[in-house]
GROMACS .gro file of N, CA and C in nm:
model
  519
    1MET      N    1   1.741   0.139  -1.303
    1MET     CA    2   1.616   0.117  -1.374
    1MET      C    3   1.504   0.187  -1.299
    2ARG      N    4   1.417   0.246  -1.375
    2ARG     CA    5   1.303   0.317  -1.316
    2ARG      C    6   1.207   0.218  -1.250
    3VAL      N    7   1.141   0.265  -1.145
    3VAL     CA    8   1.050   0.180  -1.068
    3VAL      C    9   0.938   0.125  -1.155
    4GLU      N   10   0.880   0.209  -1.239
    4GLU     CA   11   0.768   0.162  -1.323
    4GLU      C   12   0.814   0.056  -1.424
    5GLU      N   13   0.938   0.065  -1.470
    5GLU     CA   14   0.992  -0.038  -1.559
    5GLU      C   15   1.008  -0.170  -1.484
    6LYS      N   16   1.051  -0.163  -1.358
    6LYS     CA   17   1.063  -0.283  -1.276
    6LYS      C   18   0.926  -0.346  -1.255
    7LEU      N   19   0.826  -0.264  -1.229
    7LEU     CA   20   0.690  -0.316  -1.212
    7LEU      C   21   0.643  -0.388  -1.338
    8ALA      N   22   0.669  -0.327  -1.454
    8ALA     CA   23   0.629  -0.388  -1.581
    8ALA      C   24   0.698  -0.524  -1.600
    9LYS      N   25   0.827  -0.532  -1.565
    9LYS     CA   26   0.900  -0.659  -1.578
    9LYS      C   27   0.843  -0.765  -1.485
   10LEU      N   28   0.787  -0.722  -1.372
   10LEU     CA   29   0.724  -0.815  -1.278
   10LEU      C   30   0.580  -0.848  -1.318
   11GLY      N   31   0.530  -0.782  -1.424
   11GLY     CA   32   0.393  -0.804  -1.468
   11GLY      C   33   0.290  -0.739  -1.377
   12LEU      N   34   0.330  -0.633  -1.307
   12LEU     CA   35   0.242  -0.564  -1.213
   12LEU      C   36   0.211  -0.423  -1.262
   13ASP      N   37   0.090  -0.380  -1.234
   13ASP     CA   38   0.047  -0.244  -1.267
   13ASP      C   39   0.010  -0.171  -1.141
   14VAL      N   40   0.047  -0.043  -1.136
   14VAL     CA   41   0.002   0.042  -1.025
   14VAL      C   42  -0.137   0.092  -1.062
   15PRO      N   43  -0.237   0.064  -0.981
   15PRO     CA   44  -0.371   0.111  -1.013
   15PRO      C   45  -0.381   0.263  -1.004
   16ASN      N   46  -0.481   0.318  -1.067
   16ASN     CA   47  -0.509   0.460  -1.059
   16ASN      C   48  -0.590   0.485  -0.931
   17LEU      N   49  -0.538   0.572  -0.844
   17LEU     CA   50  -0.602   0.593  -0.715
   17LEU      C   51  -0.745   0.645  -0.728
   18GLU      N   52  -0.767   0.739  -0.819
   18GLU     CA   53  -0.903   0.792  -0.836
   18GLU      C   54  -0.999   0.682  -0.879
   19ASP      N   55  -0.954   0.595  -0.968
   19ASP     CA   56  -1.039   0.482  -1.010
   19ASP      C   57  -1.067   0.388  -0.894
   20LEU      N   58  -0.964   0.360  -0.812
   20LEU     CA   59  -0.984   0.274  -0.696
   20LEU      C   60  -1.088   0.332  -0.602
   21TYR      N   61  -1.077   0.461  -0.575
   21TYR     CA   62  -1.171   0.525  -0.484
   21TYR      C   63  -1.311   0.529  -0.545
   22ARG      N   64  -1.319   0.552  -0.675
   22ARG     CA   65  -1.448   0.561  -0.742
   22ARG      C   66  -1.519   0.426  -0.744
   23THR      N   67  -1.444   0.317  -0.763
   23THR     CA   68  -1.505   0.184  -0.773
   23THR      C   69  -1.523   0.119  -0.637
   24ASN      N   70  -1.474   0.182  -0.531
   24ASN     CA   71  -1.487   0.128  -0.397
   24ASN      C   72  -1.527   0.241  -0.302
   25PRO      N   73  -1.645   0.303  -0.327
   25PRO     CA   74  -1.684   0.415  -0.243
   25PRO      C   75  -1.717   0.370  -0.101
   26SER      N   76  -1.658   0.438  -0.004
   26SER     CA   77  -1.684   0.398   0.134
   26SER      C   78  -1.750   0.510   0.213
   27GLY      N   79  -1.727   0.633   0.174
   27GLY     CA   80  -1.779   0.745   0.251
   27GLY      C   81  -1.701   0.770   0.378
   28ALA      N   82  -1.592   0.698   0.398
   28ALA     CA   83  -1.511   0.716   0.518
   28ALA      C   84  -1.443   0.852   0.515
   29HIS      N   85  -1.421   0.908   0.632
   29HIS     CA   86  -1.363   1.042   0.643
   29HIS      C   87  -1.213   1.034   0.664
   30TYR      N   88  -1.139   1.029   0.555
   30TYR     CA   89  -0.993   1.036   0.560
   30TYR      C   90  -0.940   1.078   0.424
   31ILE      N   91  -0.812   1.109   0.420
   31ILE     CA   92  -0.748   1.150   0.295
   31ILE      C   93  -0.641   1.048   0.258
   32SER      N   94  -0.605   1.049   0.131
   32SER     CA   95  -0.511   0.951   0.078
   32SER      C   96  -0.370   0.965   0.136
   33HIS      N   97  -0.329   1.088   0.158
   33HIS     CA   98  -0.191   1.114   0.201
   33HIS      C   99  -0.182   1.252   0.264
   34PHE      N  100  -0.072   1.273   0.335
   34PHE     CA  101  -0.048   1.405   0.393
   34PHE      C  102   0.103   1.428   0.400
   35PRO      N  103   0.152   1.531   0.330
   35PRO     CA  104   0.296   1.559   0.334
   35PRO      C  105   0.331   1.650   0.453
   36VAL      N  106   0.442   1.621   0.515
   36VAL     CA  107   0.500   1.708   0.617
   36VAL      C  108   0.647   1.723   0.578
   37GLN      N  109   0.679   1.841   0.528
   37GLN     CA  110   0.811   1.866   0.469
   37GLN      C  111   0.834   1.759   0.362
   38ASN      N  112   0.937   1.675   0.376
   38ASN     CA  113   0.961   1.573   0.275
   38ASN      C  114   0.923   1.433   0.321
   39LEU      N  115   0.835   1.426   0.420
   39LEU     CA  116   0.778   1.298   0.462
   39LEU      C  117   0.636   1.288   0.407
   40LEU      N  118   0.602   1.174   0.354
   40LEU     CA  119   0.468   1.152   0.304
   40LEU      C  120   0.403   1.043   0.389
   41TYR      N  121   0.298   1.082   0.460
   41TYR     CA  122   0.220   0.988   0.540
   41TYR      C  123   0.106   0.939   0.453
   42LEU      N  124   0.089   0.808   0.446
   42LEU     CA  125  -0.013   0.748   0.361
   42LEU      C  126  -0.117   0.676   0.445
   43SER      N  127  -0.241   0.684   0.402
   43SER     CA  128  -0.348   0.609   0.469
   43SER      C  129  -0.331   0.461   0.443
   44GLY      N  130  -0.393   0.381   0.527
   44GLY     CA  131  -0.386   0.236   0.512
   44GLY      C  132  -0.446   0.190   0.381
   45THR      N  133  -0.386   0.084   0.326
   45THR     CA  134  -0.437   0.026   0.201
   45THR      C  135  -0.452  -0.125   0.217
   46THR      N  136  -0.549  -0.177   0.144
   46THR     CA  137  -0.577  -0.320   0.143
   46THR      C  138  -0.553  -0.375   0.003
   47PRO      N  139  -0.543  -0.506  -0.012
   47PRO     CA  140  -0.514  -0.563  -0.144
   47PRO      C  141  -0.633  -0.552  -0.239
   48ARG      N  142  -0.603  -0.501  -0.357
   48ARG     CA  143  -0.703  -0.491  -0.464
   48ARG      C  144  -0.635  -0.536  -0.592
   49LYS      N  145  -0.711  -0.604  -0.675
   49LYS     CA  146  -0.661  -0.649  -0.805
   49LYS      C  147  -0.775  -0.634  -0.903
   50GLY      N  148  -0.749  -0.565  -1.013
   50GLY     CA  149  -0.854  -0.541  -1.111
   50GLY      C  150  -0.969  -0.460  -1.052
   51GLY      N  151  -0.939  -0.376  -0.953
   51GLY     CA  152  -1.040  -0.291  -0.892
   51GLY      C  153  -1.126  -0.361  -0.788
   52GLN      N  154  -1.099  -0.488  -0.763
   52GLN     CA  155  -1.179  -0.567  -0.668
   52GLN      C  156  -1.093  -0.609  -0.549
   53PRO      N  157  -1.159  -0.639  -0.435
   53PRO     CA  158  -1.083  -0.693  -0.323
   53PRO      C  159  -1.009  -0.820  -0.366
   54TYR      N  160  -0.887  -0.835  -0.319
   54TYR     CA  161  -0.805  -0.950  -0.359
   54TYR      C  162  -0.767  -1.031  -0.235
   55LEU      N  163  -0.792  -1.158  -0.240
   55LEU     CA  164  -0.761  -1.252  -0.133
   55LEU      C  165  -0.815  -1.206   0.003
   56PRO      N  166  -0.946  -1.181   0.011
   56PRO     CA  167  -1.003  -1.145   0.142
   56PRO      C  168  -1.008  -1.267   0.233
   57GLY      N  169  -1.025  -1.241   0.362
   57GLY     CA  170  -1.044  -1.350   0.457
   57GLY      C  171  -0.946  -1.347   0.571
   58VAL      N  172  -0.945  -1.455   0.645
   58VAL     CA  173  -0.865  -1.467   0.765
   58VAL      C  174  -0.744  -1.555   0.736
   59VAL      N  175  -0.625  -1.500   0.760
   59VAL     CA  176  -0.502  -1.576   0.738
   59VAL      C  177  -0.487  -1.677   0.851
   60GLY      N  178  -0.457  -1.799   0.814
   60GLY     CA  179  -0.450  -1.908   0.912
   60GLY      C  180  -0.580  -1.985   0.921
   61LYS      N  181  -0.683  -1.937   0.853
   61LYS     CA  182  -0.813  -2.007   0.847
   61LYS      C  183  -0.855  -2.019   0.701
   62ASP      N  184  -0.881  -1.905   0.635
   62ASP     CA  185  -0.924  -1.904   0.495
   62ASP      C  186  -0.806  -1.901   0.399
   63LEU      N  187  -0.694  -1.842   0.445
   63LEU     CA  188  -0.577  -1.821   0.359
   63LEU      C  189  -0.452  -1.878   0.424
   64THR      N  190  -0.360  -1.925   0.341
   64THR     CA  191  -0.229  -1.971   0.388
   64THR      C  192  -0.137  -1.851   0.408
   65VAL      N  193  -0.022  -1.874   0.468
   65VAL     CA  194   0.078  -1.768   0.483
   65VAL      C  195   0.117  -1.715   0.345
   66ALA      N  196   0.138  -1.805   0.249
   66ALA     CA  197   0.177  -1.763   0.114
   66ALA      C  198   0.069  -1.675   0.050
   67GLN      N  199  -0.057  -1.711   0.067
   67GLN     CA  200  -0.165  -1.629   0.014
   67GLN      C  201  -0.171  -1.495   0.086
   68GLY      N  202  -0.147  -1.494   0.216
   68GLY     CA  203  -0.143  -1.369   0.292
   68GLY      C  204  -0.031  -1.279   0.243
   69ALA      N  205   0.086  -1.337   0.215
   69ALA     CA  206   0.198  -1.260   0.162
   69ALA      C  207   0.164  -1.203   0.024
   70GLU      N  208   0.095  -1.279  -0.057
   70GLU     CA  209   0.051  -1.230  -0.189
   70GLU      C  210  -0.047  -1.114  -0.170
   71ALA      N  211  -0.136  -1.126  -0.075
   71ALA     CA  212  -0.229  -1.016  -0.046
   71ALA      C  213  -0.152  -0.892  -0.001
   72ALA      N  214  -0.050  -0.910   0.083
   72ALA     CA  215   0.030  -0.796   0.129
   72ALA      C  216   0.102  -0.730   0.012
   73ARG      N  217   0.148  -0.809  -0.083
   73ARG     CA  218   0.213  -0.755  -0.204
   73ARG      C  219   0.116  -0.663  -0.278
   74TYR      N  220  -0.009  -0.706  -0.288
   74TYR     CA  221  -0.108  -0.623  -0.358
   74TYR      C  222  -0.152  -0.503  -0.275
   75ALA      N  223  -0.147  -0.515  -0.143
   75ALA     CA  224  -0.172  -0.397  -0.059
   75ALA      C  225  -0.063  -0.294  -0.083
   76ALA      N  226   0.061  -0.339  -0.102
   76ALA     CA  227   0.171  -0.246  -0.133
   76ALA      C  228   0.148  -0.179  -0.268
   77LEU      N  229   0.095  -0.253  -0.365
   77LEU     CA  230   0.063  -0.190  -0.495
   77LEU      C  231  -0.042  -0.081  -0.479
   78THR      N  232  -0.139  -0.105  -0.393
   78THR     CA  233  -0.241  -0.004  -0.366
   78THR      C  234  -0.177   0.119  -0.300
   79THR      N  235  -0.082   0.096  -0.210
   79THR     CA  236  -0.007   0.207  -0.151
   79THR      C  237   0.068   0.284  -0.259
   80LEU      N  238   0.129   0.213  -0.351
   80LEU     CA  239   0.203   0.279  -0.459
   80LEU      C  240   0.110   0.363  -0.547
   81ALA      N  241  -0.017   0.324  -0.556
   81ALA     CA  242  -0.114   0.406  -0.630
   81ALA      C  243  -0.126   0.543  -0.563
   82ALA      N  244  -0.130   0.545  -0.431
   82ALA     CA  245  -0.140   0.672  -0.358
   82ALA      C  246  -0.011   0.752  -0.371
   83VAL      N  247   0.103   0.683  -0.369
   83VAL     CA  248   0.233   0.752  -0.385
   83VAL      C  249   0.240   0.816  -0.523
   84LYS      N  250   0.203   0.740  -0.626
   84LYS     CA  251   0.208   0.793  -0.762
   84LYS      C  252   0.111   0.911  -0.778
   85TYR      N  253  -0.007   0.900  -0.717
   85TYR     CA  254  -0.103   1.010  -0.722
   85TYR      C  255  -0.042   1.133  -0.657
   86ALA      N  256   0.018   1.117  -0.541
   86ALA     CA  257   0.071   1.231  -0.464
   86ALA      C  258   0.194   1.293  -0.530
   87LEU      N  259   0.288   1.210  -0.573
   87LEU     CA  260   0.417   1.259  -0.620
   87LEU      C  261   0.430   1.265  -0.771
   88GLY      N  262   0.343   1.193  -0.843
   88GLY     CA  263   0.350   1.192  -0.989
   88GLY      C  264   0.455   1.098  -1.045
   89ASP      N  265   0.551   1.057  -0.964
   89ASP     CA  266   0.662   0.975  -1.012
   89ASP      C  267   0.715   0.891  -0.896
   90LEU      N  268   0.708   0.760  -0.910
   90LEU     CA  269   0.753   0.670  -0.804
   90LEU      C  270   0.903   0.682  -0.779
   91ASP      N  271   0.977   0.731  -0.876
   91ASP     CA  272   1.122   0.746  -0.859
   91ASP      C  273   1.158   0.859  -0.764
   92ARG      N  274   1.062   0.936  -0.719
   92ARG     CA  275   1.088   1.041  -0.620
   92ARG      C  276   1.098   0.985  -0.478
   93VAL      N  277   1.066   0.856  -0.460
   93VAL     CA  278   1.077   0.795  -0.329
   93VAL      C  279   1.225   0.782  -0.294
   94GLN      N  280   1.265   0.846  -0.184
   94GLN     CA  281   1.404   0.837  -0.138
   94GLN      C  282   1.423   0.723  -0.039
   95GLN      N  283   1.324   0.701   0.047
   95GLN     CA  284   1.334   0.596   0.146
   95GLN      C  285   1.195   0.563   0.200
   96VAL      N  286   1.162   0.435   0.205
   96VAL     CA  287   1.042   0.393   0.276
   96VAL      C  288   1.084   0.390   0.423
   97VAL      N  289   1.026   0.479   0.502
   97VAL     CA  290   1.069   0.498   0.640
   97VAL      C  291   1.006   0.395   0.734
   98HIS      N  292   0.874   0.378   0.723
   98HIS     CA  293   0.805   0.290   0.817
   98HIS      C  294   0.686   0.223   0.750
   99MET      N  295   0.665   0.097   0.784
   99MET     CA  296   0.548   0.025   0.739
   99MET      C  297   0.485  -0.046   0.858
  100LEU      N  298   0.358  -0.025   0.876
  100LEU     CA  299   0.281  -0.092   0.979
  100LEU      C  300   0.185  -0.186   0.908
  101GLY      N  301   0.194  -0.315   0.937
  101GLY     CA  302   0.110  -0.413   0.871
  101GLY      C  303   0.016  -0.481   0.967
  102PHE      N  304  -0.110  -0.487   0.929
  102PHE     CA  305  -0.212  -0.558   1.008
  102PHE      C  306  -0.253  -0.682   0.929
  103VAL      N  307  -0.261  -0.793   0.999
  103VAL     CA  308  -0.301  -0.919   0.936
  103VAL      C  309  -0.427  -0.970   1.006
  104ASN      N  310  -0.533  -0.989   0.929
  104ASN     CA  311  -0.658  -1.045   0.980
  104ASN      C  312  -0.628  -1.192   1.011
  105SER      N  313  -0.609  -1.223   1.139
  105SER     CA  314  -0.550  -1.350   1.180
  105SER      C  315  -0.647  -1.441   1.254
  106ALA      N  316  -0.634  -1.570   1.227
  106ALA     CA  317  -0.708  -1.671   1.302
  106ALA      C  318  -0.650  -1.678   1.444
  107PRO      N  319  -0.730  -1.719   1.542
  107PRO     CA  320  -0.677  -1.736   1.677
  107PRO      C  321  -0.557  -1.831   1.675
  108GLY      N  322  -0.452  -1.792   1.745
  108GLY     CA  323  -0.332  -1.873   1.751
  108GLY      C  324  -0.234  -1.854   1.636
  109PHE      N  325  -0.273  -1.780   1.532
  109PHE     CA  326  -0.184  -1.756   1.419
  109PHE      C  327  -0.073  -1.661   1.463
  110SER      N  328   0.053  -1.693   1.430
  110SER     CA  329   0.164  -1.610   1.476
  110SER      C  330   0.267  -1.580   1.368
  111ASP      N  331   0.231  -1.597   1.241
  111ASP     CA  332   0.325  -1.572   1.131
  111ASP      C  333   0.299  -1.437   1.062
  112GLN      N  334   0.250  -1.339   1.135
  112GLN     CA  335   0.223  -1.208   1.075
  112GLN      C  336   0.347  -1.150   1.006
  113PRO      N  337   0.467  -1.160   1.064
  113PRO     CA  338   0.584  -1.104   0.995
  113PRO      C  339   0.607  -1.166   0.857
  114ARG      N  340   0.585  -1.297   0.844
  114ARG     CA  341   0.601  -1.362   0.713
  114ARG      C  342   0.496  -1.313   0.614
  115VAL      N  343   0.378  -1.283   0.661
  115VAL     CA  344   0.273  -1.230   0.573
  115VAL      C  345   0.313  -1.090   0.524
  116ILE      N  346   0.352  -1.004   0.616
  116ILE     CA  347   0.387  -0.866   0.580
  116ILE      C  348   0.514  -0.860   0.495
  117ASN      N  349   0.595  -0.966   0.498
  117ASN     CA  350   0.710  -0.974   0.408
  117ASN      C  351   0.667  -0.957   0.262
  118GLY      N  352   0.546  -0.998   0.228
  118GLY     CA  353   0.500  -0.982   0.090
  118GLY      C  354   0.504  -0.838   0.045
  119ALA      N  355   0.466  -0.746   0.133
  119ALA     CA  356   0.471  -0.602   0.100
  119ALA      C  357   0.615  -0.552   0.103
  120ALA      N  358   0.688  -0.587   0.209
  120ALA     CA  359   0.827  -0.540   0.223
  120ALA      C  360   0.914  -0.592   0.109
  121ASP      N  361   0.895  -0.718   0.071
  121ASP     CA  362   0.975  -0.775  -0.038
  121ASP      C  363   0.952  -0.701  -0.169
  122LEU      N  364   0.827  -0.664  -0.197
  122LEU     CA  365   0.800  -0.589  -0.320
  122LEU      C  366   0.869  -0.453  -0.315
  123LEU      N  367   0.861  -0.384  -0.203
  123LEU     CA  368   0.924  -0.252  -0.193
  123LEU      C  369   1.075  -0.263  -0.212
  124VAL      N  370   1.137  -0.367  -0.158
  124VAL     CA  371   1.281  -0.385  -0.176
  124VAL      C  372   1.312  -0.422  -0.322
  125GLU      N  373   1.227  -0.503  -0.386
  125GLU     CA  374   1.246  -0.536  -0.529
  125GLU      C  375   1.246  -0.409  -0.614
  126LEU      N  376   1.158  -0.317  -0.579
  126LEU     CA  377   1.141  -0.197  -0.660
  126LEU      C  378   1.241  -0.086  -0.628
  127PHE      N  379   1.271  -0.067  -0.501
  127PHE     CA  380   1.352   0.047  -0.459
  127PHE      C  381   1.489   0.008  -0.404
  128GLY      N  382   1.519  -0.121  -0.397
  128GLY     CA  383   1.646  -0.163  -0.337
  128GLY      C  384   1.647  -0.131  -0.189
  129GLU      N  385   1.761  -0.094  -0.135
  129GLU     CA  386   1.774  -0.062   0.007
  129GLU      C  387   1.682   0.052   0.049
  130ARG      N  388   1.648   0.139  -0.044
  130ARG     CA  389   1.557   0.251  -0.015
  130ARG      C  390   1.417   0.201   0.019
  131GLY      N  391   1.386   0.078  -0.019
  131GLY     CA  392   1.253   0.022   0.005
  131GLY      C  393   1.243  -0.056   0.135
  132LYS      N  394   1.354  -0.069   0.208
  132LYS     CA  395   1.355  -0.147   0.332
  132LYS      C  396   1.313  -0.057   0.448
  133PRO      N  397   1.192  -0.081   0.503
  133PRO     CA  398   1.141   0.008   0.608
  133PRO      C  399   1.170  -0.044   0.749
  134THR      N  400   1.154   0.044   0.846
  134THR     CA  401   1.129  -0.004   0.981
  134THR      C  402   0.986  -0.055   0.973
  135ARG      N  403   0.949  -0.147   1.059
  135ARG     CA  404   0.813  -0.199   1.044
  135ARG      C  405   0.764  -0.274   1.166
  136ALA      N  406   0.635  -0.297   1.166
  136ALA     CA  407   0.571  -0.383   1.264
  136ALA      C  408   0.465  -0.464   1.191
  137ALA      N  409   0.444  -0.587   1.236
  137ALA     CA  410   0.342  -0.675   1.180
  137ALA      C  411   0.252  -0.719   1.295
  138ILE      N  412   0.126  -0.681   1.287
  138ILE     CA  413   0.034  -0.699   1.398
  138ILE      C  414  -0.083  -0.788   1.356
  139GLY      N  415  -0.115  -0.884   1.438
  139GLY     CA  416  -0.233  -0.966   1.415
  139GLY      C  417  -0.356  -0.899   1.473
  140CYS      N  418  -0.465  -0.911   1.402
  140CYS     CA  419  -0.591  -0.855   1.450
  140CYS      C  420  -0.704  -0.948   1.409
  141GLN      N  421  -0.819  -0.928   1.469
  141GLN     CA  422  -0.936  -1.006   1.431
  141GLN      C  423  -1.034  -0.914   1.362
  142GLY      N  424  -1.026  -0.912   1.230
  142GLY     CA  425  -1.116  -0.834   1.148
  142GLY      C  426  -1.054  -0.708   1.093
  143LEU      N  427  -1.072  -0.688   0.964
  143LEU     CA  428  -1.035  -0.566   0.894
  143LEU      C  429  -1.152  -0.526   0.806
  144GLY      N  430  -1.162  -0.398   0.773
  144GLY     CA  431  -1.271  -0.350   0.689
  144GLY      C  432  -1.283  -0.428   0.559
  145GLY      N  433  -1.405  -0.460   0.522
  145GLY     CA  434  -1.430  -0.533   0.397
  145GLY      C  435  -1.378  -0.675   0.400
  146ASN      N  436  -1.351  -0.729   0.519
  146ASN     CA  437  -1.295  -0.863   0.535
  146ASN      C  438  -1.158  -0.876   0.468
  147ALA      N  439  -1.086  -0.763   0.456
  147ALA     CA  440  -0.951  -0.767   0.398
  147ALA      C  441  -0.863  -0.857   0.483
  148SER      N  442  -0.771  -0.925   0.418
  148SER     CA  443  -0.678  -1.012   0.490
  148SER      C  444  -0.560  -0.934   0.546
  149VAL      N  445  -0.529  -0.822   0.483
  149VAL     CA  446  -0.411  -0.744   0.519
  149VAL      C  447  -0.441  -0.596   0.498
  150GLU      N  448  -0.382  -0.512   0.581
  150GLU     CA  449  -0.381  -0.367   0.559
  150GLU      C  450  -0.243  -0.317   0.597
  151ILE      N  451  -0.187  -0.229   0.513
  151ILE     CA  452  -0.057  -0.171   0.545
  151ILE      C  453  -0.067  -0.019   0.546
  152ILE      N  454   0.018   0.040   0.628
  152ILE     CA  455   0.028   0.185   0.639
  152ILE      C  456   0.176   0.220   0.622
  153VAL      N  457   0.205   0.312   0.530
  153VAL     CA  458   0.344   0.345   0.497
  153VAL      C  459   0.369   0.494   0.516
  154THR      N  460   0.489   0.524   0.562
  154THR     CA  461   0.542   0.660   0.567
  154THR      C  462   0.673   0.658   0.490
  155LEU      N  463   0.694   0.757   0.403
  155LEU     CA  464   0.816   0.758   0.323
  155LEU      C  465   0.875   0.898   0.310
  156LEU      N  466   1.002   0.900   0.275
  156LEU     CA  467   1.075   1.024   0.247
  156LEU      C  468   1.081   1.040   0.097
  157PHE      N  469   1.057   1.163   0.048
  157PHE     CA  470   1.057   1.185  -0.097
  157PHE      C  471   1.142   1.306  -0.134
  158SER      N  472   1.182   1.311  -0.261
  158SER     CA  473   1.260   1.423  -0.313
  158SER      C  474   1.167   1.524  -0.379
  159GLY      N  475   1.216   1.645  -0.394
  159GLY     CA  476   1.138   1.751  -0.458
  159GLY      C  477   1.040   1.813  -0.361
  160THR      N  478   0.961   1.906  -0.414
  160THR     CA  479   0.867   1.978  -0.328
  160THR      C  480   0.722   1.966  -0.373
  161ASP      N  481   0.699   1.934  -0.498
  161ASP     CA  482   0.562   1.929  -0.549
  161ASP      C  483   0.490   1.803  -0.500
  162VAL      N  484   0.375   1.825  -0.438
  162VAL     CA  485   0.289   1.715  -0.393
  162VAL      C  486   0.147   1.754  -0.427
  163ARG      N  487   0.078   1.665  -0.493
  163ARG     CA  488  -0.063   1.688  -0.523
  163ARG      C  489  -0.144   1.696  -0.396
  164PRO      N  490  -0.249   1.777  -0.394
  164PRO     CA  491  -0.336   1.779  -0.276
  164PRO      C  492  -0.395   1.641  -0.251
  165PRO      N  493  -0.417   1.606  -0.126
  165PRO     CA  494  -0.473   1.474  -0.093
  165PRO      C  495  -0.610   1.454  -0.157
  166LEU      N  496  -0.639   1.329  -0.186
  166LEU     CA  497  -0.768   1.290  -0.237
  166LEU      C  498  -0.854   1.249  -0.117
  167ALA      N  499  -0.966   1.316  -0.100
  167ALA     CA  500  -1.054   1.287   0.014
  167ALA      C  501  -1.136   1.162  -0.016
  168ARG      N  502  -1.129   1.066   0.074
  168ARG     CA  503  -1.199   0.939   0.054
  168ARG      C  504  -1.350   0.957   0.053
  169ASP      N  505  -1.399   1.048   0.138
  169ASP     CA  506  -1.544   1.067   0.146
  169ASP      C  507  -1.601   1.142   0.025
  170HIS      N  508  -1.512   1.193  -0.061
  170HIS     CA  509  -1.557   1.258  -0.184
  170HIS      C  510  -1.636   1.161  -0.273
  171PHE      N  511  -1.603   1.032  -0.260
  171PHE     CA  512  -1.666   0.930  -0.344
  171PHE      C  513  -1.775   0.854  -0.269
  172ALA      N  514  -1.832   0.914  -0.168
  172ALA     CA  515  -1.935   0.847  -0.086
  172ALA      C  516  -2.055   0.806  -0.169
  173THR      N  517  -2.115   0.696  -0.127
  173THR     CA  518  -2.235   0.648  -0.197
  173THR      C  519  -2.360   0.704  -0.134
   0.00000   0.00000   0.00000
């Protein structure tokens, strides 16, 4: 089954990356992705739903582990927006190689791996074993925009065509 069909069955939509950048102008100096041969390096993404920040705050204080995992799931959807923008087709993903997850954590909170499972679980739901990355889950105090989670993904893809990266500062306010 195609990845986008699986997303539809889950009731999830991959946002349009240009729309996300346009509705959340930051002026930050980075690009959406960078291909090196058949590896695609992606910039960090935070949870967004309906174009707005989703479940912001500190996990272990403002949010439960379950809410943090839900936020991580939506951060993965934001990552998939960049993948779809870059590759044109999510089915070109051959393997999610690495995922680095940051969790905006309350002092003493130590369930970061369970939070980042929200992103990893979605990738496995969509891609099967190809979606299972190497990974790290790191607690931090503070993320941009008070995001609860940020993930960074590197993946292997098929084919050679990759759209040029979208510059984040292009949408500066």
